[in-house]
Each structure stands twice: as C-alpha cells, then as structure tokens.
C-alpha cells in the first residue's frame, strides 16, 4: 500500500522563513506511519529543498501570479506521478489561488483544510473594523486615510501615539499628526492608498497558532510570547504561555469567525485595562509552528487529519514554559541537486 | 543522419531567487485563432497592427450580464457606454441586443442619434453639457443626469424658456467603502447634498426627478461597493418619495465592473481575481429588493456597464519587428503596435500571446512598441519563447477604451475588423492615411508659397 | 580558456570562475559544447548546419549573436593575448 502522501508548500527557510519546513517536521512527528512528503517549492534555491529528512520529492511550482489554471495543471501533473492525498498551502500569497482550484483538487482526490474565501477577506487591514462591527471581536480603533487633509482631524478621535500602517506591509509609530503626515507620504508612495491609522495600545503582545474546525470550534491553540526578535520583529525564540483570559479571547474569536484551518493570531493585552485586542489574523501556520509539537499539541498533523475527514478531539490548553530557540545552519548541497531542480523542475530522494 | 529541429541558441543566466522563472513553472501559451479564424490569415489580408473584435463574444457577454441581472430583478435596462467603444458597428450590436445608449458629451449624443437611437433611450451623463446640447437633450426626452447645481439651474432655465416641465435625474456620489472615493461626479449623498438637490429640483417647479444615478469608480473588484451604492440610492429615492410624494422611475448604478483584465499592481491574473458578473448582480439587486419599494413603485435598474462587456471581445494583432538585448542583459522585443493604440497598457498587464511557439526556452522579455518614445512599453515583463521578425502576436483583452482613447501620434491608426457570428470578417474602420490627419489643416498662403527645396 | 565551465548534457552550465549558473537550450548547449571541445568560433556555423535543420543565413546570424552573448555574460572572454 502506498504511504499517505502530503504536499506542503513554502520551503523557503531563510532569515524570514516560510512555514513549510516546520510544518513538514510536525507532520513527520505526528504521523503514526511513515508518510511521503512532497515539497512544492517556488525556487530551486529554497533551502528546504535540500534538507535531509524533510521532503522526499520536490517540485518547482508556478508562482501564484500565473493564475489558478496553471497551478491546477502543475498539481495534476505531479498527482499523476505521485498521487497526493492532502495539500497544505502555507503562504498567504498563494491561498486565494488554491481556493480557486479547491473543487478541482477535490475531484482529483486531493484534499485541503483551509479558510473560506470570506474569511480571507476579513483580514484586510482596511476592513479590520468590521471584525468588531460585524462579529464583536475587539480590534484597536482605526481609520483609513485617503488624503492628508484627514490628518489634522485625527486629534479628535485618537490619543497619540498611533500606528500608521500600509495596507499590505509597513507599520510605524507616530506621536503627533506631523509624524503621521510623514509616514502617510512614505507609505502612500510605497504601497498606495489607503493608509491605515490605528490606535496604539500599550501592553503585552502575544502570538498564537490555532486551528479551527470551520464550525465555530477551536481544535487547538498554542499561545506564545516572543523572547527573541529578528531585526524585522519576527520571532527567533519564544515560550508557551497559559493565560485563561487570553485562552477565552482566542476561543471566542475563533468561534465568532468560525475559522476553518490554521491561522496565526497576533493579540495585544492592554496594560491598564487587561483587555485583549486582535491585531492581525494570518490565514496560515506561523514559521514557529513546531513549537506546537513541543507543547504536545501537533496542530499541523491535526490539520492533515481534518483534511482527511477524520475527527480530531479539541485539545486542552498546552502547558506553559515550553521554549523554542531558532538557529540557522549552513548545509552543504550538491550541484547535481540544484541542476535537477533548475533544469527538470523536480528532485526525487526516494526510489520509486 | 537526420538533423535536429532548430531553435535559436539561447543561454539564460540564473539570477538570485528568480531561477524558477526559467524552470518548468511557467506555462507556454499561444493563440492562433480568434473565433476559428487564423490570426495569420487576418494579418495577411489586413496587415498589422490590426484590431479585431468578436461579435460572438460581444453578444455572449452581453447576454450573460443581462441574464445575471434580469433573473434577479424584474426591470433591468442596460445602456451601452459610448466612451468605452463608440465604433458604429460595435454600438449597433449592443443596440441590437436591446441596449440603450449612455453618452457623456454632445459628440457622443450625436453619434447615438445618428445610429437612430431616439432621445428617450439615451442617458446623458458627464460633468459638462453645453447649453444647446442640454436643451436638445431635454427637448428630445433624453435621460439627462445633472452633475452640479449650475447645470440644474441651466436645465430649469431651459424648461422656463421652452415653457415645459422636464424629467431629469441627478448624479450622486458617496462613500461605498472603497478607495479612491470618487466624489467629483454629482451631488454628495453622505453630507445631504444629494437630497437637497432633489428637493430643490422639485420645488423649482420646472423639473421633476425621474431617476438617480451614480458612478462610483472604475475596475471595482469589490461587488459589495455596489450593494452600498444601490442601497444608498434606494434610501435616497424613498426619502424623496416621502418628502415630495413623487416616486422615481429608475436607479442607475453606472458602470465600473471589472473585466477579466489584470492591473499592473494586481498579483493574480484578472481571470482569477475579477468577480463574476453574477456577484455584482447579486449585490446590486439584493440591495434594491431589500429596500422595500412598493410593488408598483419598483424603480427600473439601469446599468452602464462598458469594460466588463467588451474588453475580452477585443484583440490587437501585431508582429515582431525586432529582437534586442538590452545593456543589462534583459531580452527585449519591438512590435508594430504601441501605446498610441494600446492606451490601456499603462494600467493593465495584457496577455501577449505568440501565434506559434517553435519551442526553446521562455525568457523574460520587455515588449516595446514602435514609437520613438521611452514610454512606449506594451509589457514591461512577460515570458516569451524565442520569436522571429514577422512572427505574429495577439494582445488581449483590449476591447475597452483603446479604440476611443487611441491617439494619432507618430503612427497612423490601424484598421479595425469585426468577426461576425457566422465567421465573416468585415472591415469596420479603415486604416488612417496621412490625408486623414492633414485634411483638417490650413496653411497660411504666406507659408505655402515657398516649397522646401527653394 | 574553458576549463572552468561545467556543461551538462541537459544544458545546465556552471562557471567555476564566476560561480554563475545558466540554462542553455539544445542548440545553445551544442554550440558551447563545440567550443569547450576545441572548435574555433568560425567553424560553429558549419557545425550548426550539419546537426540542425537551419539555413545558412539564420545560422550565421544566430551564431554571431550567441557568441556575443557568451562574451557579454563573461562565459567566454575574447582571447586578445
């Protein structure tokens, strides 16, 4: 019998790593039988392509910008060589494209367990207020700016400092309307309009990896406090925590969202009031998801089981104090492997 | 010994992080026929560059759109947006399908009248309607959409002069949750200006409010914006009804639905990211149905959809005139169609499809037009196989705006042909000649006396 | 002058002097392989015609452009010495 075969995207493991490699490690740790892992890479130089014990086969994929049809053709081709049971897309940018072909994949017998399109839309920073207005999830007060004439009026509604954010990337703190003006111009020229101004909240920030069952139930969540940061503010080390108030907030938010599949939540606990605010929802695993395995809550494997239609019992909150520290590692790769990926777009480690 | 099939020798350097572009990830696409007609035979007969429109696609898209709205709402009327494409043959197809005309200038108004469209089937939009044009439109029963107070006063004045009471509509702008917010057309809803204008119009005694119109933006990818627009217009209509006792006869949500084209800044192709017409229809009609109009006072839903109906019915056929290698190593190509006739290249990432692919590695290529202008870039980057001079390419979708916004600049504008539903190919606009341009000019005799060789 | 070049049958080229890697198509691989094996640049056109279905004018043009491209990429250096 052929082994359970799972395809995972996002094998880029640089200083701002994609979640593919840790997701694969989690699956290998969770699966009771050895399974076959197919790495779906966007670049021959993705380090995950070359790591021992990660992917058995690697295929280069078209960029999502090429559209759903091209992606489907590529997956159908791979599926013809190596039948795939489950695909776990792990990158934000590819999710809309995977959602487009979900039905076709199902017809091929390939399953996923990912958020709905309507849930992806909720993450738009320009519409983040709707989380509160429509669902009752606390978010920091925010306003969208489309012209600088709105800036002097900010004084009426916001207490400084505020955060000034681009619709996709970039966030700056501003202590005065003058500073908002400067950030507004910079962000506008880089990312376009609108620019978002958000109430700055002083407090403790937590990162959470969670999986929802899509019917309002929380399958499991592992909250973490960052202990070490890269210069981009990404976690390079962190520790699990167990705060009943935070756990309730997570459970409540996931239920209101009826979130399906994995996500990373960024949550702020306001110092003075103890109130929790949702800062961001990312519709995928974070790169530190292997911490969930360390904490005994293997969320990637749970997602595979859910994709396969199996029942997964809700997990109790994990014990606090499980610590992770990331390290980088220089591995020696063969030019032949690089050549295989560059010229054929495939690399196979297993003998078929 | 049999020889191997030849392709031009190519070497492509792997640049950091981008090597996949040369790998298997990119699909190879060609387009050799349009509605069954070989592209090469179209070029042989009519030359290149050549605009080609497909009557089949025009009718098909129109019918899809009409069905999407009319299945959901009892009274629907489309009006063809002349500025999107006002070639007579094209307009006639839409009128034949049942579309009225939507015009934004006295020039377009005259175009519609010349095609035999009666005044009462013309929607007259736009921020400037010269007084004689406004008078004519009012007199001919056109649906005049007033843009600002000056125009309202002028319409009133004309009514007084003619001793008549005219139906008019007002244009309304509003916040629909999208950016940029278009607030330049008409009267603002959110600050009460639109209601004020409607009531003012009523109390003047020479005009009465027939309809409400809005034009919220262009290439709007968010159907929900139309839900908000329709529901605000419906709320305004009901408020006017309550205050004046007069129901309105139509609500016009304008145009702006996205075609399947792709903006430069969009990541995924438009074929994936543009909402289907049904989503817009659902948003607009559900807002109107939920507004609670009495059964006998349901306003007609008017639509001025242009781009979404015609864009992918238009193709530009062009040929390679030169291959180049830029100083930084990038591959480049010059084709015989430039931005003077492909104006939408500035905003959209059009498909550039070879007619044949002889194999060989795909390589990132800059596609330049033939103008001696640095801005003449049809695609800043597209993956193409090796191509030879005279190889044909198809650029799509280019049906919207290009044959109205095109410029006579450096080169003359090319022929336009229409492929009929039976496969017949008809010339619908002749290629320009130098005379087309020069016959309008007058040279003062003092300058024409001397010839150049004197 | 080509001892730093590692060219595989399927058109993958590694230039040990610069560290750059390249992909070549079939005819490109053929031509570079000829050079590495000692063919003189002037002889390439004939070799191309012998092995591929191509007319003389095209072959001449393409060889000229390909050699320039190799030089431009520093895969080959003009032997001025």
Coordinates of N, CA and C in Angstrom, one line a residue, chain A residues 38-197:
Chain A
X38 N 5.8 15.6 -0.2 CA 6.2 16.2 -1.4 C 6.3 17.7 -1.1
X39 N 7.5 18.3 -1.4 CA 7.7 19.7 -1.2 C 7.4 20.4 -2.5
X40 N 6.6 21.5 -2.4 CA 6.2 22.3 -3.5 C 7.0 23.6 -3.4
X41 N 8.0 23.8 -4.2 CA 8.9 24.9 -4.0 C 8.7 26.0 -5.1
X42 N 9.0 27.2 -4.8 CA 8.9 28.2 -5.8 C 10.3 28.5 -6.4
X43 N 11.3 28.1 -5.7 CA 12.7 28.5 -6.2 C 13.6 27.3 -6.0
X44 N 14.5 27.0 -7.0 CA 15.4 25.9 -6.8 C 16.3 26.2 -5.6
X45 N 16.5 27.4 -5.2 CA 17.4 27.7 -4.1 C 16.6 27.7 -2.7
X46 N 15.4 27.4 -2.6 CA 14.8 27.3 -1.3 C 15.5 26.2 -0.5
X47 N 16.1 26.6 0.7 CA 16.9 25.7 1.4 C 16.2 24.4 1.8
X48 N 14.9 24.5 2.0 CA 14.1 23.3 2.4 C 14.2 22.2 1.4
X49 N 14.5 22.5 0.1 CA 14.6 21.5 -0.9 C 15.8 20.5 -0.6
X50 N 16.7 21.0 0.1 CA 18.0 20.3 0.2 C 18.2 19.6 1.6
X51 N 17.2 19.9 2.5 CA 17.4 19.4 3.9 C 17.0 17.9 4.0
X52 N 17.9 17.2 4.7 CA 17.7 15.8 4.9 C 16.5 15.5 5.8
X53 N 15.7 14.5 5.4 CA 14.6 14.2 6.2 C 13.4 15.1 6.1
X54 N 13.4 16.0 5.2 CA 12.2 16.9 5.1 C 11.4 16.4 3.9
X55 N 11.6 16.8 2.7 CA 10.7 16.4 1.6 C 11.4 15.2 0.9
X56 N 10.5 14.2 0.5 CA 11.0 13.1 -0.3 C 11.2 13.4 -1.8
X57 N 10.2 14.3 -2.2 CA 10.3 14.7 -3.6 C 10.0 16.2 -3.6
X58 N 10.7 16.9 -4.5 CA 10.5 18.3 -4.6 C 10.1 18.7 -6.0
X59 N 9.1 19.5 -6.2 CA 8.7 20.0 -7.5 C 8.7 21.5 -7.4
X60 N 9.2 22.1 -8.5 CA 9.0 23.6 -8.6 C 7.6 23.9 -9.1
X61 N 7.1 25.0 -8.5 CA 5.7 25.4 -8.8 C 5.7 26.7 -9.5
X62 N 4.7 26.9 -10.3 CA 4.5 28.3 -10.9 C 4.1 29.2 -9.8
X63 N 4.5 30.5 -9.9 CA 4.1 31.5 -9.0 C 2.6 31.7 -9.0
X64 N 2.0 32.0 -7.9 CA 0.6 32.2 -7.9 C 0.1 33.3 -8.9
X65 N 1.0 34.2 -9.2 CA 0.6 35.3 -10.1 C 0.3 34.7 -11.5
X66 N 0.7 33.5 -11.7 CA 0.3 32.9 -13.1 C -1.1 32.4 -13.2
X67 N -1.7 32.3 -12.0 CA -3.2 32.0 -12.1 C -3.5 30.6 -11.7
X68 N -4.8 30.4 -11.5 CA -5.3 29.1 -11.0 C -5.1 28.0 -12.0
X69 N -5.4 28.3 -13.3 CA -5.3 27.2 -14.2 C -3.9 26.6 -14.3
X70 N -2.9 27.4 -14.3 CA -1.6 27.0 -14.5 C -1.2 26.1 -13.2
X71 N -1.6 26.6 -12.1 CA -1.4 25.9 -10.8 C -2.0 24.5 -10.9
X72 N -3.3 24.5 -11.3 CA -4.0 23.2 -11.3 C -3.3 22.2 -12.3
X73 N -2.9 22.7 -13.4 CA -2.2 21.8 -14.4 C -0.9 21.2 -13.8
X74 N -0.2 22.1 -13.0 CA 1.0 21.6 -12.4 C 0.7 20.5 -11.4
X75 N -0.3 20.8 -10.6 CA -0.6 19.8 -9.5 C -1.1 18.5 -10.1
X76 N -1.9 18.6 -11.2 CA -2.4 17.4 -11.8 C -1.3 16.6 -12.4
X77 N -0.3 17.3 -12.9 CA 0.9 16.6 -13.4 C 1.6 15.8 -12.3
X78 N 1.8 16.5 -11.2 CA 2.5 15.9 -10.1 C 1.7 14.7 -9.5
X79 N 0.4 15.0 -9.4 CA -0.5 14.0 -8.9 C -0.5 12.7 -9.8
X80 N -0.3 12.9 -11.1 CA -0.2 11.8 -12.0 C 1.1 10.9 -11.7
X81 N 2.1 11.6 -11.3 CA 3.4 10.9 -11.0 C 3.3 10.3 -9.6
X82 N 2.9 11.1 -8.6 CA 2.9 10.7 -7.2 C 1.5 11.1 -6.6
X83 N 0.6 10.2 -6.5 CA -0.7 10.6 -6.0 C -0.7 11.3 -4.7
X84 N -1.3 12.5 -4.6 CA -1.3 13.3 -3.4 C -2.6 13.1 -2.6
X85 N -2.5 13.0 -1.3 CA -3.8 12.9 -0.5 C -4.2 14.2 0.0
X86 N -3.2 15.0 0.5 CA -3.5 16.3 1.1 C -2.5 17.3 0.7
X87 N -3.0 18.5 0.5 CA -2.0 19.6 0.3 C -2.2 20.6 1.4
X88 N -1.1 21.0 2.0 CA -1.2 22.1 3.0 C -0.4 23.3 2.4
X89 N -1.2 24.3 1.9 CA -0.6 25.6 1.4 C -0.2 26.3 2.7
X90 N 1.0 26.9 2.7 CA 1.5 27.6 3.9 C 1.7 29.1 3.8
X91 N 1.5 29.6 2.6 CA 1.8 31.0 2.3 C 0.6 31.9 2.1
X92 N 0.5 33.1 2.6 CA -0.6 34.0 2.4 C -0.9 34.2 0.9
X93 N 0.2 34.4 0.1 CA 0.0 34.9 -1.2 C -0.6 33.8 -2.1
X94 N -0.4 32.6 -1.8 CA -0.9 31.5 -2.7 C -2.3 31.0 -2.3
X95 N -2.8 31.4 -1.1 CA -4.1 30.9 -0.7 C -5.2 31.2 -1.6
X96 N -5.4 32.4 -2.1 CA -6.5 32.7 -3.0 C -6.5 31.8 -4.2
X97 N -5.3 31.5 -4.7 CA -5.2 30.7 -5.9 C -5.6 29.3 -5.6
X98 N -5.1 28.8 -4.4 CA -5.5 27.4 -4.1 C -7.0 27.3 -3.8
X99 N -7.6 28.3 -3.2 CA -9.0 28.3 -3.0 C -9.8 28.2 -4.3
X100 N -9.3 28.9 -5.4 CA -9.9 28.8 -6.7 C -10.0 27.4 -7.2
X101 N -9.0 26.6 -6.9 CA -9.0 25.3 -7.5 C -9.4 24.2 -6.5
X102 N -9.9 24.6 -5.4 CA -10.3 23.6 -4.3 C -11.2 22.5 -4.9
X103 N -12.2 22.9 -5.7 CA -13.1 21.9 -6.2 C -12.5 21.0 -7.2
X104 N -11.6 21.5 -8.0 CA -10.9 20.6 -9.0 C -10.0 19.7 -8.3
X105 N -9.4 20.1 -7.2 CA -8.5 19.3 -6.4 C -9.3 18.2 -5.8
X106 N -10.4 18.5 -5.3 CA -11.3 17.5 -4.6 C -11.7 16.4 -5.6
X107 N -12.0 16.9 -6.9 CA -12.3 15.9 -7.9 C -11.1 15.0 -8.2
X108 N -9.9 15.5 -8.1 CA -8.7 14.6 -8.3 C -8.5 13.7 -7.1
X109 N -9.2 14.0 -6.0 CA -8.9 13.2 -4.7 C -7.9 13.9 -3.8
X110 N -7.6 15.2 -4.1 CA -6.6 15.9 -3.2 C -7.4 16.8 -2.3
X111 N -7.1 16.7 -1.0 CA -7.9 17.5 0.0 C -7.1 18.5 0.6
X112 N -7.8 19.6 1.1 CA -7.1 20.6 1.9 C -8.0 21.0 3.0
X113 N -7.5 21.7 4.0 CA -8.3 22.2 5.1 C -7.9 23.6 5.4
X114 N -8.5 24.5 4.6 CA -8.1 25.9 4.6 C -9.3 26.8 4.8
X115 N -9.0 28.1 5.2 CA -10.1 29.0 5.4 C -10.9 29.3 4.2
X116 N -12.1 29.7 4.4 CA -13.0 30.1 3.3 C -12.6 31.5 2.7
X117 N -13.0 31.7 1.5 CA -12.7 33.0 0.9 C -13.2 34.2 1.7
X118 N -14.4 34.0 2.2 CA -14.9 35.2 3.0 C -14.1 35.4 4.2
X119 N -13.5 34.4 4.8 CA -12.6 34.6 6.0 C -11.3 35.3 5.6
X120 N -10.8 35.0 4.4 CA -9.6 35.7 4.0 C -9.9 37.2 3.9
X121 N -11.1 37.5 3.4 CA -11.4 38.9 3.2 C -11.4 39.7 4.5
X122 N -11.8 39.0 5.6 CA -11.8 39.7 6.9 C -10.5 40.2 7.4
X123 N -9.4 39.7 6.8 CA -8.1 40.1 7.3 C -7.7 41.4 6.7
X124 N -8.3 41.9 5.7 CA -7.9 43.1 5.1 C -7.8 44.2 6.1
X125 N -6.7 44.9 6.2 CA -6.5 45.8 7.3 C -7.4 47.0 7.1
X126 N -7.8 47.3 5.9 CA -8.7 48.5 5.6 C -10.1 48.1 6.1
X127 N -10.4 46.9 6.3 CA -11.7 46.5 6.7 C -11.7 45.9 8.1
X128 N -10.6 46.0 8.8 CA -10.4 45.3 10.1 C -11.5 45.7 11.1
X129 N -12.0 47.0 11.0 CA -13.1 47.4 11.9 C -14.3 46.5 11.8
X130 N -14.5 45.9 10.6 CA -15.7 45.0 10.5 C -15.6 43.9 11.5
X131 N -14.4 43.5 11.9 CA -14.4 42.4 12.9 C -15.1 42.8 14.2
X132 N -15.0 44.0 14.5 CA -15.7 44.5 15.7 C -17.2 44.8 15.4
X133 N -17.4 45.5 14.3 CA -18.8 45.9 13.9 C -19.7 44.7 13.6
X134 N -19.1 43.8 12.9 CA -20.0 42.7 12.5 C -19.9 41.4 13.4
X135 N -18.7 41.2 14.0 CA -18.6 40.0 14.7 C -18.4 40.2 16.2
X136 N -18.1 41.4 16.6 CA -17.9 41.7 18.0 C -16.5 41.2 18.5
X137 N -15.5 41.2 17.7 CA -14.2 40.8 18.1 C -13.5 42.2 18.3
X138 N -12.9 42.4 19.5 CA -12.2 43.6 19.8 C -11.0 43.9 18.9
X139 N -11.0 45.0 18.2 CA -9.8 45.4 17.5 C -9.4 46.8 17.9
X140 N -8.2 47.3 17.7 CA -7.9 48.6 18.0 C -8.6 49.6 17.1
X141 N -9.1 50.6 17.6 CA -9.8 51.6 16.8 C -8.9 52.0 15.6
X142 N -9.5 52.1 14.4 CA -8.7 52.5 13.3 C -9.5 53.3 12.3
X143 N -8.8 54.0 11.4 CA -9.4 54.8 10.4 C -8.6 54.7 9.1
X144 N -9.2 54.7 7.9 CA -8.4 54.7 6.7 C -8.3 56.1 6.2
X145 N -7.0 56.4 5.8 CA -6.7 57.7 5.3 C -6.6 57.6 3.8
X146 N -7.3 58.5 3.1 CA -7.1 58.5 1.6 C -6.5 59.9 1.2
X147 N -6.5 60.8 2.1 CA -5.8 62.1 1.7 C -5.3 62.7 3.0
X148 N -4.2 63.5 2.9 CA -3.6 64.1 4.0 C -4.4 65.1 4.8
X149 N -5.5 65.6 4.1 CA -6.3 66.6 4.8 C -7.1 65.9 6.0
X150 N -7.1 64.6 6.0 CA -7.8 63.9 7.2 C -6.9 64.0 8.4
X151 N -5.6 64.2 8.2 CA -4.7 64.0 9.4 C -4.9 65.0 10.5
X152 N -5.1 66.3 10.3 CA -5.3 67.2 11.4 C -6.5 66.8 12.3
X153 N -7.5 66.1 11.7 CA -8.7 65.8 12.4 C -8.5 64.6 13.3
X154 N -7.3 63.9 13.2 CA -7.1 62.7 14.0 C -7.2 62.9 15.5
X155 N -6.7 64.2 15.8 CA -6.7 64.6 17.2 C -8.0 64.3 17.9
X156 N -9.1 64.5 17.2 CA -10.5 64.4 17.8 C -10.8 63.0 18.2
X157 N -10.3 62.0 17.5 CA -10.7 60.6 17.7 C -9.6 59.7 18.3
X158 N -8.4 60.1 18.2 CA -7.3 59.2 18.7 C -6.5 59.9 19.7
X159 N -5.9 59.0 20.6 CA -4.9 59.5 21.6 C -3.6 59.1 21.0
X160 N -2.7 60.0 20.9 CA -1.3 59.7 20.4 C -0.5 59.0 21.5
X161 N 0.4 58.1 21.1 CA 0.7 57.7 19.7 C -0.3 56.9 19.0
X162 N -0.2 56.8 17.7 CA -0.9 55.9 16.9 C 0.0 55.1 16.0
X163 N -0.5 54.0 15.4 CA 0.2 53.2 14.5 C -0.2 53.7 13.1
X164 N 0.7 53.9 12.2 CA 0.4 54.2 10.8 C 0.8 53.0 9.9
X165 N -0.1 52.4 9.2 CA 0.2 51.1 8.5 C -0.2 51.2 7.1
X166 N 0.6 50.5 6.3 CA 0.3 50.3 4.8 C -0.8 49.2 4.7
X167 N -1.4 49.1 3.6 CA -2.5 48.1 3.5 C -1.9 46.7 3.5
X168 N -0.7 46.6 3.0 CA -0.1 45.2 3.0 C 1.1 45.1 4.0
X169 N 2.0 46.1 3.9 CA 3.1 46.0 4.8 C 3.4 47.3 5.4
X170 N 4.4 47.3 6.3 CA 4.9 48.5 6.9 C 4.0 49.0 8.0
X171 N 4.6 49.4 9.1 CA 3.9 49.9 10.3 C 4.8 50.8 11.0
X172 N 4.4 52.1 11.3 CA 5.3 53.0 12.0 C 4.5 53.6 13.2
X173 N 5.2 53.9 14.2 CA 4.5 54.6 15.3 C 4.7 56.1 15.1
X174 N 3.6 56.8 15.4 CA 3.6 58.3 15.3 C 3.1 58.9 16.5
X175 N 3.8 60.0 17.0 CA 3.5 60.6 18.3 C 2.7 61.9 18.0
X176 N 2.6 62.3 16.8 CA 1.9 63.6 16.5 C 1.4 63.5 15.1
X177 N 0.4 64.4 14.8 CA -0.1 64.5 13.4 C 1.0 64.7 12.4
X178 N 2.0 65.6 12.8 CA 3.1 65.8 11.9 C 3.8 64.5 11.5
X179 N 4.0 63.7 12.5 CA 4.7 62.4 12.2 C 3.8 61.5 11.3
X180 N 2.5 61.6 11.6 CA 1.6 60.8 10.8 C 1.7 61.2 9.3
X181 N 1.8 62.5 9.1 CA 1.9 63.1 7.8 C 3.1 62.5 7.1
X182 N 4.3 62.5 7.8 CA 5.5 61.9 7.2 C 5.3 60.5 6.8
X183 N 4.8 59.7 7.7 CA 4.6 58.2 7.4 C 3.6 58.0 6.3
X184 N 2.5 58.9 6.3 CA 1.5 58.8 5.3 C 2.1 58.9 3.9
X185 N 2.9 59.9 3.8 CA 3.5 60.1 2.4 C 4.4 59.0 2.0
X186 N 5.2 58.5 3.0 CA 6.1 57.4 2.7 C 5.4 56.1 2.3
X187 N 4.4 55.8 3.1 CA 3.6 54.6 2.9 C 2.8 54.7 1.6
X188 N 2.3 55.9 1.3 CA 1.5 56.1 0.1 C 2.3 55.8 -1.1
X189 N 3.6 56.4 -1.1 CA 4.4 56.2 -2.3 C 4.8 54.8 -2.5
X190 N 4.9 54.0 -1.4 CA 5.4 52.7 -1.5 C 4.3 51.6 -1.7
X191 N 3.2 51.8 -1.0 CA 2.1 50.7 -1.0 C 0.8 51.3 -1.5
X192 N 0.7 52.6 -1.8 CA -0.5 53.1 -2.3 C -1.5 53.4 -1.2
X193 N -2.7 53.8 -1.6 CA -3.8 54.1 -0.6 C -4.7 52.9 -0.4
X194 N -5.5 52.8 0.6 CA -5.4 53.7 1.7 C -4.3 53.4 2.7
X195 N -4.0 54.4 3.6 CA -3.1 54.2 4.7 C -4.0 54.0 5.9
X196 N -3.6 53.2 6.8 CA -4.5 52.9 8.0 C -3.8 53.5 9.2
X197 N -4.6 54.3 10.0 CA -4.2 54.8 11.3 C -4.9 54.0 12.4

